[in-house]
Tab-separated table of C-alpha atoms and ligand atoms in Angstrom:
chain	number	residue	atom	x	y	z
A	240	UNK	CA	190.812	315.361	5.676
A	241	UNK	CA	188.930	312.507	4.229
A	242	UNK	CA	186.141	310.757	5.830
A	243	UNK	CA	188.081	307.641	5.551
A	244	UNK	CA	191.079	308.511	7.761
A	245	UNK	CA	188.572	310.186	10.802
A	246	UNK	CA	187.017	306.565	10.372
A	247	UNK	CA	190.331	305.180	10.695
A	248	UNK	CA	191.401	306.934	13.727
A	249	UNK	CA	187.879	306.424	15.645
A	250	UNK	CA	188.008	306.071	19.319
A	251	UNK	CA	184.818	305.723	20.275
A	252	UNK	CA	183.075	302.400	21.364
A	253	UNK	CA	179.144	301.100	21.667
A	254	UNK	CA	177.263	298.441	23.290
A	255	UNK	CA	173.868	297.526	22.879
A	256	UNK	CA	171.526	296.294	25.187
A	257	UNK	CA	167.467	296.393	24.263
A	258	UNK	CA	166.658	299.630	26.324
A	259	UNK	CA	169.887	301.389	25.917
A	260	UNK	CA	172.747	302.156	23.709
A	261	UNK	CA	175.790	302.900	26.044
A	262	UNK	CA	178.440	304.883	24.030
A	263	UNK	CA	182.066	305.908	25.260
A	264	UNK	CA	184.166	309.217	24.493
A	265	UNK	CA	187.689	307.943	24.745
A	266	UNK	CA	189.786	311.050	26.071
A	267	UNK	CA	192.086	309.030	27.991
A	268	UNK	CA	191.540	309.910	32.045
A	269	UNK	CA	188.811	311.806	31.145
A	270	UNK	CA	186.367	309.236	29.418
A	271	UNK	CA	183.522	309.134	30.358
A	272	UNK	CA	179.813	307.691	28.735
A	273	UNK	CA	176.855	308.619	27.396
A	274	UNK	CA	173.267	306.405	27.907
A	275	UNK	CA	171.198	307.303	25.598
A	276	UNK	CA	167.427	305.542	25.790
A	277	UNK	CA	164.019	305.567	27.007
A	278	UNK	CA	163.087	305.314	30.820
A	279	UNK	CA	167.043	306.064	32.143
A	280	UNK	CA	165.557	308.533	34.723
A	281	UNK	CA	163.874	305.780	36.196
A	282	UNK	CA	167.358	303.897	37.016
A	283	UNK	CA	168.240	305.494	39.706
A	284	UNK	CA	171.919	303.424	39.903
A	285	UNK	CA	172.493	305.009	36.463
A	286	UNK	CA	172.907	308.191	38.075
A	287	UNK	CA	174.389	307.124	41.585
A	288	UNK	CA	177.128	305.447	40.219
A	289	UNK	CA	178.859	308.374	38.576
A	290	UNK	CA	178.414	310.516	42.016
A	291	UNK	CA	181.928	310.336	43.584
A	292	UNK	CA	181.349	312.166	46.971
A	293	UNK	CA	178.760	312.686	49.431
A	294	UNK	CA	177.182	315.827	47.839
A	295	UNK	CA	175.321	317.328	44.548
A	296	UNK	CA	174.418	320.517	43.280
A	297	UNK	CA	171.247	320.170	40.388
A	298	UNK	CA	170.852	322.660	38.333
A	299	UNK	CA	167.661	323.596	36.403
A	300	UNK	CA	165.137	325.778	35.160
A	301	UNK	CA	161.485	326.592	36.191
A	302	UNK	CA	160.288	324.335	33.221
A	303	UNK	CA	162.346	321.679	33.130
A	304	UNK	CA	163.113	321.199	37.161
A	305	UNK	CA	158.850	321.392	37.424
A	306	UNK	CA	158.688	318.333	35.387
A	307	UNK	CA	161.769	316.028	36.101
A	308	UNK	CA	163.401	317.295	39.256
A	309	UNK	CA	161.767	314.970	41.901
A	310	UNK	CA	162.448	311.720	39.568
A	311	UNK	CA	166.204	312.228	40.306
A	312	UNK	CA	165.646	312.266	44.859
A	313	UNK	CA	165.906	308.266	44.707
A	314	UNK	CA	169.428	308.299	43.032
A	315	UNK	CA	170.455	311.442	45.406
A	316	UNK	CA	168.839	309.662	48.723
A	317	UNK	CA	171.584	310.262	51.810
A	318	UNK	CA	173.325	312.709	49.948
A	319	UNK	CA	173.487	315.966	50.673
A	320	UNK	CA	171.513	317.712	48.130
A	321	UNK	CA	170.897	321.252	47.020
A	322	UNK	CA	168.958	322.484	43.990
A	323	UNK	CA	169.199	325.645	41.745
A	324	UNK	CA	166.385	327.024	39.885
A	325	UNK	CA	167.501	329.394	37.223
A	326	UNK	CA	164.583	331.188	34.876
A	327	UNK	CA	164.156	329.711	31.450
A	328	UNK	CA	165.698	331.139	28.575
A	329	UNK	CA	168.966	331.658	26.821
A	330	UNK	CA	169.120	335.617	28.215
A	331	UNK	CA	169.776	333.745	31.703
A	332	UNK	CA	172.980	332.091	30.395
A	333	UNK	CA	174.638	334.853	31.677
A	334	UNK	CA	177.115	335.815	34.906
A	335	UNK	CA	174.151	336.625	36.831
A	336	UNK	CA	173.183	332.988	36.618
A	337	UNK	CA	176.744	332.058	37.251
A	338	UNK	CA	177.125	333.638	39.979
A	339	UNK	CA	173.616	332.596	41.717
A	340	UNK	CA	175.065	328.896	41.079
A	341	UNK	CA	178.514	330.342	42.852
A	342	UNK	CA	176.578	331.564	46.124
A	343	UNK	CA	174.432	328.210	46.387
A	344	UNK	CA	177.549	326.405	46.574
A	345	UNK	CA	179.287	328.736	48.813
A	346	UNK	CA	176.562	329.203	51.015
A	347	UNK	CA	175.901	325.808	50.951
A	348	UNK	CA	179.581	325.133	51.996
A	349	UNK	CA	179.814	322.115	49.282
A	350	UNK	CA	183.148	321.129	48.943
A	351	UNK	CA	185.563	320.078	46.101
A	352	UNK	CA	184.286	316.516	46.050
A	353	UNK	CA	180.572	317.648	44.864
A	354	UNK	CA	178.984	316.939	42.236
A	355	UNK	CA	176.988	319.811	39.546
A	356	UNK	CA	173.726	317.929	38.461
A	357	UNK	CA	172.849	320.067	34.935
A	358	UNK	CA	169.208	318.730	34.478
A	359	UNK	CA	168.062	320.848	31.224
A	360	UNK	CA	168.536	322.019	27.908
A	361	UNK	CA	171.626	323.726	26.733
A	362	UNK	CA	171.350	326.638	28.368
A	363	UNK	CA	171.216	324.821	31.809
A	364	UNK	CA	174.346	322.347	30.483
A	365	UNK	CA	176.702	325.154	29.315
A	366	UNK	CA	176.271	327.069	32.725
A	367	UNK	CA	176.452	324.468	34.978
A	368	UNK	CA	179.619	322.864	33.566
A	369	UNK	CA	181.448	326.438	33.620
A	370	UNK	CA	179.927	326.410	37.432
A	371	UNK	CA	181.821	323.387	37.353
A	372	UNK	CA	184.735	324.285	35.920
A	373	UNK	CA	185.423	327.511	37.770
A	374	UNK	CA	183.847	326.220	41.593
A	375	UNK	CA	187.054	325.617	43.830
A	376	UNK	CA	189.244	325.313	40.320
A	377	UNK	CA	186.861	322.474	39.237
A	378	UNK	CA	184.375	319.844	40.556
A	379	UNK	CA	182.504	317.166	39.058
A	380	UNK	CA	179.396	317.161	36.561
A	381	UNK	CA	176.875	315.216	35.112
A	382	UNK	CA	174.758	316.163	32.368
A	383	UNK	CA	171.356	314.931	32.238
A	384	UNK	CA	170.377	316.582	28.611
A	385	UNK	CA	166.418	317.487	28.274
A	386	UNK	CA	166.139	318.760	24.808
A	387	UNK	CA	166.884	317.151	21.639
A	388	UNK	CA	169.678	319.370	20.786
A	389	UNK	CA	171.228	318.868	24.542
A	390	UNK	CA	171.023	315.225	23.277
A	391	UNK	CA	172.264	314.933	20.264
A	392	UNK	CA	174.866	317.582	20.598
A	393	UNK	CA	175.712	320.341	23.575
A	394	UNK	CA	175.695	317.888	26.809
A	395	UNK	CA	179.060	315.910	24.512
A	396	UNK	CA	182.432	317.231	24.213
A	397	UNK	CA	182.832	319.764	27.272
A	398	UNK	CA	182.109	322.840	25.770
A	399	UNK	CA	180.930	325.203	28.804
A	400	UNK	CA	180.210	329.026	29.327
A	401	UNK	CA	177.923	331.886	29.416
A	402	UNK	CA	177.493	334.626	26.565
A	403	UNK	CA	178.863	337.879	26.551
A	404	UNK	CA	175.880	341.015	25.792
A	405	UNK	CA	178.933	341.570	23.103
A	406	UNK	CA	179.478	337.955	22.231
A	407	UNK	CA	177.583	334.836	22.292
A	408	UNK	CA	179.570	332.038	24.312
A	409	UNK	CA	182.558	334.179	24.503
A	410	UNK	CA	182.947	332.933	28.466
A	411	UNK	CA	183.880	329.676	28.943
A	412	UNK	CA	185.522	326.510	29.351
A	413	UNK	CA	186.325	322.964	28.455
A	414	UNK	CA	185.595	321.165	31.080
A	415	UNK	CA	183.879	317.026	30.208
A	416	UNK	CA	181.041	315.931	32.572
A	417	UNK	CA	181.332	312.347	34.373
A	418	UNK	CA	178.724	311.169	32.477
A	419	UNK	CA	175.930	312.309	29.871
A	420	UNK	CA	172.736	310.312	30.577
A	421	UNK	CA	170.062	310.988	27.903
A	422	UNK	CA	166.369	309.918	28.912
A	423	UNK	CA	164.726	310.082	25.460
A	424	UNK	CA	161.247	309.805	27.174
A	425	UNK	CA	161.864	313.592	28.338
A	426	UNK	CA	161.446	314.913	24.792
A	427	UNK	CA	158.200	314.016	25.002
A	428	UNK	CA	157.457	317.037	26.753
A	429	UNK	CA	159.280	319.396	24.145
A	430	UNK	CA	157.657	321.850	22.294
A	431	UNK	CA	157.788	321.339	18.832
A	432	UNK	CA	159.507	324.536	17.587
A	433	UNK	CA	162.371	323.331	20.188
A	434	UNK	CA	162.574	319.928	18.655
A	435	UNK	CA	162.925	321.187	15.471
A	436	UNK	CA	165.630	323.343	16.798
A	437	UNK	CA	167.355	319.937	17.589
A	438	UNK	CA	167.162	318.554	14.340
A	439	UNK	CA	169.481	321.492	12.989
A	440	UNK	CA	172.389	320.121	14.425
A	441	UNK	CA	171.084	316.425	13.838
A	442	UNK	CA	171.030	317.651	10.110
A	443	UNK	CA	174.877	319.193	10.604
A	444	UNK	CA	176.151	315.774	11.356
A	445	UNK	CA	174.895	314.324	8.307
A	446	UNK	CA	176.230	317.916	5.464
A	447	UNK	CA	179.982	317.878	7.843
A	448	UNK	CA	180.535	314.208	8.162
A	449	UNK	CA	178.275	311.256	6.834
A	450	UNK	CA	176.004	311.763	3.806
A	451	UNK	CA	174.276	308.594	4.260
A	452	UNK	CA	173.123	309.627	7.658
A	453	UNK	CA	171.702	312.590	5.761
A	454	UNK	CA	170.115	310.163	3.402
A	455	UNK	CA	168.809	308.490	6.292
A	456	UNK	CA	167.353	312.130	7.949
A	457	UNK	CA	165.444	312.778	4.356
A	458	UNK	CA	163.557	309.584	4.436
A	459	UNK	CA	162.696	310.023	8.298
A	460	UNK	CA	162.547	313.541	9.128
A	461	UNK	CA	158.275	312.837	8.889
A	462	UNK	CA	159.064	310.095	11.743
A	463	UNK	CA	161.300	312.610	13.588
A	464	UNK	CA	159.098	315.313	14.214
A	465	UNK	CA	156.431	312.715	14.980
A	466	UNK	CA	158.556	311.753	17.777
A	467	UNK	CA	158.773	307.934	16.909
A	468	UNK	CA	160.814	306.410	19.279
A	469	UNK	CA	163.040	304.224	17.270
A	470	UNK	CA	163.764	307.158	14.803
A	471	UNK	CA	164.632	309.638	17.610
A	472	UNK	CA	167.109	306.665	18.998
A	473	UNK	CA	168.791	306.621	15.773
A	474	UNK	CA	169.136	309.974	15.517
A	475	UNK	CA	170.701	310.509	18.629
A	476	UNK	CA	172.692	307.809	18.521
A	477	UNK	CA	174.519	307.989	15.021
A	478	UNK	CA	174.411	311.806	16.099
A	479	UNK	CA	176.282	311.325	19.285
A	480	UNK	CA	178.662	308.625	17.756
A	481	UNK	CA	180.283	311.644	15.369
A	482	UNK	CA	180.160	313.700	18.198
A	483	UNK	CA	182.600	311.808	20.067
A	484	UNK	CA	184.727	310.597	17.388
A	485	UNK	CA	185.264	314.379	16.397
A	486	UNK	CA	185.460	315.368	20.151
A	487	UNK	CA	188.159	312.099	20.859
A	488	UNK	CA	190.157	313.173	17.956
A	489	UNK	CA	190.345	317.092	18.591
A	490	UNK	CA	188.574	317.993	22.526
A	491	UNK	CA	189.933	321.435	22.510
A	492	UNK	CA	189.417	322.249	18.748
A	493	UNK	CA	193.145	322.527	17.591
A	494	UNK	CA	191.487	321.944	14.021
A	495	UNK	CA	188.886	319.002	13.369
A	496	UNK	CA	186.506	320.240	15.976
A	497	UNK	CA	185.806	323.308	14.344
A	498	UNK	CA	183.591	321.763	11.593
A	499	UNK	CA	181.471	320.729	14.093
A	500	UNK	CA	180.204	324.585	13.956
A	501	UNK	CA	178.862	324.907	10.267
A	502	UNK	CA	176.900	327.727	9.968
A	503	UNK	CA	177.175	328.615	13.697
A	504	UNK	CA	179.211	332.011	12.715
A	505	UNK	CA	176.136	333.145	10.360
A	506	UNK	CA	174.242	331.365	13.469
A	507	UNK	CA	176.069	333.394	16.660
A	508	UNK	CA	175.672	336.652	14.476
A	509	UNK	CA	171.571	335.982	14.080
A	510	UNK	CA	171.271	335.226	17.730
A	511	UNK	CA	173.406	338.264	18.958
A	512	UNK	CA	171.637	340.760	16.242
A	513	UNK	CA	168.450	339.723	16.982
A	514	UNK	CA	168.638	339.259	21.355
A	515	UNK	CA	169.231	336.198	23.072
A	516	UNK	CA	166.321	333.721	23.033
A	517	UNK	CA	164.489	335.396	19.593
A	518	UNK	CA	165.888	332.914	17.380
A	519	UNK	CA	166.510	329.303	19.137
A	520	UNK	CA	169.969	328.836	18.677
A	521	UNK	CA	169.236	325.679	16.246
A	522	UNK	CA	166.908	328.254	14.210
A	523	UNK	CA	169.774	329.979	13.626
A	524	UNK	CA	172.074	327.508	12.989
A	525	UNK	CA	169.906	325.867	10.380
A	526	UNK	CA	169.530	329.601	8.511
A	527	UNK	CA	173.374	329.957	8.813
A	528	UNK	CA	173.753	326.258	7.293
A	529	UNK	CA	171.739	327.609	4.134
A	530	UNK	CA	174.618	330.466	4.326
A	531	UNK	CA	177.483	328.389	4.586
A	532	UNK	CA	175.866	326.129	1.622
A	533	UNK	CA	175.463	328.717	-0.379
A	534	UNK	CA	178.986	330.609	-0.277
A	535	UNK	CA	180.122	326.640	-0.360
A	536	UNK	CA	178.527	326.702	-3.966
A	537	UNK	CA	180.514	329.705	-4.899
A	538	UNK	CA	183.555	328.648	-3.775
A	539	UNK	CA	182.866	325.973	-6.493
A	540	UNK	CA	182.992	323.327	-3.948
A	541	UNK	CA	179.312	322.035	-4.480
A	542	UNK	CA	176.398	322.651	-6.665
A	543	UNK	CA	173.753	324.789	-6.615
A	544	UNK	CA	172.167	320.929	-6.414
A	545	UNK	CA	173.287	320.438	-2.788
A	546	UNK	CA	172.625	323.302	-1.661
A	547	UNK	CA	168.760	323.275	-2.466
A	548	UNK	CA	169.337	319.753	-1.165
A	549	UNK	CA	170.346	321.299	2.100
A	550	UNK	CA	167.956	323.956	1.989
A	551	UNK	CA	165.217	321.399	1.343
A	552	UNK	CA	165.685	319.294	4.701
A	553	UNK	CA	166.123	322.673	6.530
A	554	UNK	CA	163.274	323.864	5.827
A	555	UNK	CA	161.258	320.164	6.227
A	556	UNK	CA	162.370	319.800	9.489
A	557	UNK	CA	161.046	323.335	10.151
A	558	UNK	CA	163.499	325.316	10.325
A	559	UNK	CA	164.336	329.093	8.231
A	560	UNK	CA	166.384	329.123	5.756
A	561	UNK	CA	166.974	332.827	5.588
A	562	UNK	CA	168.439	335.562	7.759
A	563	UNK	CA	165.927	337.632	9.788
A	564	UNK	CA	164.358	340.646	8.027
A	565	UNK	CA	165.717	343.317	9.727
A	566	UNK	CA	169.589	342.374	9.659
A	567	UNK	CA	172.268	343.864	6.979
A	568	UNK	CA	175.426	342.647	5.499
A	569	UNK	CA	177.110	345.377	7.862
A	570	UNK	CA	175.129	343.450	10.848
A	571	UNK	CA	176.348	340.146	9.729
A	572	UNK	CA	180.253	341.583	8.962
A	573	UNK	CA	180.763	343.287	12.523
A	574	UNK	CA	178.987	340.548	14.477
A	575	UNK	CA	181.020	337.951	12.857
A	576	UNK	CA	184.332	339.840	12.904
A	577	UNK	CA	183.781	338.689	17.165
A	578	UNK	CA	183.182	335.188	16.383
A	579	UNK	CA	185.672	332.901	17.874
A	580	UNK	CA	187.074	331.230	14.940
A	581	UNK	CA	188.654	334.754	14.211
A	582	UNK	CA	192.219	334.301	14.357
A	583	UNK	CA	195.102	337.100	14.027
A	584	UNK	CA	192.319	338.892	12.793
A	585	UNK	CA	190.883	336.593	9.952
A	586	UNK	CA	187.776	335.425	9.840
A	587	UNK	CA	187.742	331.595	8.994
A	588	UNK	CA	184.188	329.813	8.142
A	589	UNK	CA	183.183	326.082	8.135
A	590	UNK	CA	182.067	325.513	4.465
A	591	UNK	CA	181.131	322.090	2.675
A	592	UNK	CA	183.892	320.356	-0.012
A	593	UNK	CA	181.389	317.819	-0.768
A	594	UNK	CA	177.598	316.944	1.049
A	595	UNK	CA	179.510	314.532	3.925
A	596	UNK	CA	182.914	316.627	4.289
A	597	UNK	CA	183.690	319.818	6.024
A	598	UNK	CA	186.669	322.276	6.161
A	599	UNK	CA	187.877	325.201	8.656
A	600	UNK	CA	188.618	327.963	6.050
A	601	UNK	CA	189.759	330.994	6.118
A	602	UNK	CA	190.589	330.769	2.136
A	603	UNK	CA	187.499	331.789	0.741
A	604	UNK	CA	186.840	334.843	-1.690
A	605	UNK	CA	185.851	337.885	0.400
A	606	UNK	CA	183.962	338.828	-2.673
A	607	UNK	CA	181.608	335.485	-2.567
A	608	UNK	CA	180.889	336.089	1.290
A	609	UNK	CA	179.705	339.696	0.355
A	610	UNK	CA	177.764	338.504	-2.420
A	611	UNK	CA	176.134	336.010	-0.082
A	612	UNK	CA	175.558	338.118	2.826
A	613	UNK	CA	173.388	340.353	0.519
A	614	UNK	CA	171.822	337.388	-1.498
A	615	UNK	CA	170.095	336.422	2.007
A	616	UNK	CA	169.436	340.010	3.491
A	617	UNK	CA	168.804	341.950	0.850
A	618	UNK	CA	167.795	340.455	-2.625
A	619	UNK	CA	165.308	337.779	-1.429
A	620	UNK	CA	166.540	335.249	-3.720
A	621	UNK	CA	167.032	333.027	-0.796
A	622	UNK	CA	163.980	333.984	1.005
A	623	UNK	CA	161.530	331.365	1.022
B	735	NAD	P1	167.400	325.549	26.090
B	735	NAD	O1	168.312	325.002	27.075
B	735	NAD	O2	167.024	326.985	26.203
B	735	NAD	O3	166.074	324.673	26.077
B	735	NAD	C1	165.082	325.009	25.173
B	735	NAD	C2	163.712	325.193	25.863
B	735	NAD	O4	163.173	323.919	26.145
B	735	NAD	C3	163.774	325.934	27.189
B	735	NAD	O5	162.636	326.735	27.316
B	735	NAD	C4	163.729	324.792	28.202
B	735	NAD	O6	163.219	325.192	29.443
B	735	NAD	C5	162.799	323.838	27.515
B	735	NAD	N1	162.940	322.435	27.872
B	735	NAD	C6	164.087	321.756	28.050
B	735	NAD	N2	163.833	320.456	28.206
B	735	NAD	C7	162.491	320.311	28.151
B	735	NAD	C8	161.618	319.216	28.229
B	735	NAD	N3	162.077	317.972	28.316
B	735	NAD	N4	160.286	319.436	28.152
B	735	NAD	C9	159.820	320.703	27.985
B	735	NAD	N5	160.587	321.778	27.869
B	735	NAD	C10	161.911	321.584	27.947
B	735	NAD	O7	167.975	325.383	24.595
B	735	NAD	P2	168.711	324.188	23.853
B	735	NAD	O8	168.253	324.271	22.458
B	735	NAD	O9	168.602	322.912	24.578
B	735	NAD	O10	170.235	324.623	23.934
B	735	NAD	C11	170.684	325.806	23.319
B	735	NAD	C12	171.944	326.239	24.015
B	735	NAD	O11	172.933	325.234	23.865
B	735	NAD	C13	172.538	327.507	23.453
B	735	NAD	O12	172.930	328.339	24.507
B	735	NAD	C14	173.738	327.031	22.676
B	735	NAD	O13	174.748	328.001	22.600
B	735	NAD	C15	174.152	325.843	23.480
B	735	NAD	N6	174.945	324.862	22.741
B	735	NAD	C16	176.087	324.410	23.326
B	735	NAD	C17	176.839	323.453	22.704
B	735	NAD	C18	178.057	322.910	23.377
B	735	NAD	O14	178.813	322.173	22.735
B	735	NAD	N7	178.257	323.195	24.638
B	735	NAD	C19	176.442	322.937	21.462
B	735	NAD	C20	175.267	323.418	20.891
B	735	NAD	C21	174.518	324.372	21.548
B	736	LIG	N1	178.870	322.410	19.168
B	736	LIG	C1	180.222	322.561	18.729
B	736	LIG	C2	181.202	321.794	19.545
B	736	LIG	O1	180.851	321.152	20.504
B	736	LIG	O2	182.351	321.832	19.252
């Protein structure tokens, strides 16, 4: 598919306002927006108005609910209000978790007109919305995304779940929040090996679907992990705008959607192999992009050009570009042989055609993805 005809068939719309760039995923009866700007947790109506009933649940995590918690009691004033604090850290994305969230909610005899606050990173998001999609057959959610890569890519599109100890994400649901309000003051706050983790998926946006916008990331990935404001808007923003016209065009990822995971399989395999929360998921992502690159290039869909162009704003936004030391081809084979883009038993990859354009493929040379899965495990020739 051309870039083009996804342009052609966008259904996504934007206003502008000085403070705040309002964006809306058309999916018929279950649009909803996303605010994206600095101060939003201090508009308490922002919130309000997307609470339907007289309850909420927040969920969050002993470092973010520490720091942003209390700035969301004016919005939830005469509601009836209950908070879960889950540990940090992707190991807690689990049915233990789940099922804490469950009992508050129970317990708490909230009913099916609540409302599940997920005030975090991804971690928080993807386990709150399955909370959400699995309390009383479904309630409502709001995502208020802490982390750059909550904002830019995990709190949009509906993607919920937990992971599996034999799977990562392998439990889930789509299931779209109300509303997705990013406060881009929060990432303030954000450690820096966590914002670079972001940038890997701002970086996918721009290899899958829009090489200018990588053009843009190259001359401004200084300013990005500087944290300038106006940078970090437009990344988020132009980030979030493919999001949703990928997300309006495919929600449950019939096709489309799927390149929306480039080098997620090399990515899920990294973060199983080497135990939840070792590697940030974007760490591995960006590694897995260098893979997907790289078996692009012998595929003889790019050259060896762009993918040292890819490797080069990897590694510049801080990010590895190689597998991790200890894992083997054999590692990477069975661990991606459970990935979920597996289908009748073939494995299918997101590779690149060209920097800007993406395919779902399970027509690749067996041969090249061997080669490659040695090349950056074994050989070093792709170890920086
Ligand atoms: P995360 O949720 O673990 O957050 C990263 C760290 O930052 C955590 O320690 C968290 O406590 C901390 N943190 C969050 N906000 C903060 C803030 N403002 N200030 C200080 N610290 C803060 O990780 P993540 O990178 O946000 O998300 C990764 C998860 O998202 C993975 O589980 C991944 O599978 C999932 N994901 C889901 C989708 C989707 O479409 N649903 C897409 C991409 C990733
Ligand atoms: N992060 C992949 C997706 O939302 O489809």
């Amino acid at each position: 598919m051309g870039r083009g005809d996804k342009l052609a068939t966008m259904q996504t719309s934007m206003t502008d306002d000085s403070d705040m760039h309002t964006l809306n995923v058309d999916l018929g009866d279950r649009s909803y927006p996303i605010y994206i700007g600095q101060g939003l947790l201090d508009q308490p109506e922002l919130l309000r108005k997307h609470i339907p009933g007289k309850s909420a649940l927040v969920v969050t995590n002993a470092t973010v609910g520490p720091l942003y918690r209390a700035r969301l009691d004016q919005a939830l004033e005469g509601l009836k209000v209950a908070t879960v604090t889950l540990p940090d850290g992707e190991a807690y994305k689990s049915i233990e978790s789940l099922q804490t969230i469950w009992d508050a909610l129970i317990e708490g005899r909230f009913d099916r007109n609540t409302t599940l606050i997920a005030l975090g990173g991804g971690v928080i998001g993807d386990i709150t919305g399955f909370a959400a999609a699995s309390y009383q057959r479904g309630v409502n959610f709001i995502q208020i995304p802490t982390t750059l890569l909550a904002q830019v890519d995990s709190s949009v599109g509906g993607k919920t779940g937990i992971n599996h100890p034999g799977g990562k994400n392998m439990i889930g649901a789509f299931w779209q929040p109300l509303a997705v309000i990013a406060d881009t003051d929060t990432l303030n706050t954000l450690p820096d090996r966590e914002l670079s983790a972001g940038l890997a998926e701002v970086i996918k946006y721009g290899l899958i679907y829009d090489e200018p916008f990588l053009g843009w990331i190259e001359k401004n990935v200084d300013l990005l992990r500087a944290r300038d404001p106006a940078a970090l808007a437009h990344a988020i923003r132009r980030s979030c705008e493919v999001k949703a016209e990928v997300v309006s065009q495919d929600e449950r990822e019939g096709g489309l959607r799927a390149i929306l995971n480039l080098g997620h399989t090399f990515g899920h395999a990294i973060e199983n192999a080497s135990g939840y929360g070792h590697w940030l998921h974007g760490e591995a992502v960006g590694a897995g992009m260098c893979m997907a690159a790289r078996l692009s290039e012998m595929e003889g869909w790019i050259g060896a050009d762009d993918v040292a162009r890819a490797r080069a704003i990897i590694e510049r936004a801080g990010l590895p570009t190689h597998a991790p030391e200890t894992m083997t081809r054999e590692t990477f084979q069975h661990l991606m042989g459970i990935d979920k883009k597996v289908l009748d038993g073939k494995l299918r990859l997101v590779l690149l055609k060209r920097m800007g354009e993406a395919v779902v493929t399970g027509d690749f040379d067996a041969r090249h993805l061997q080669a490659c899965l040695d090349e950056f495990t074994q050989s070093g020739v792709a170890r920086s």
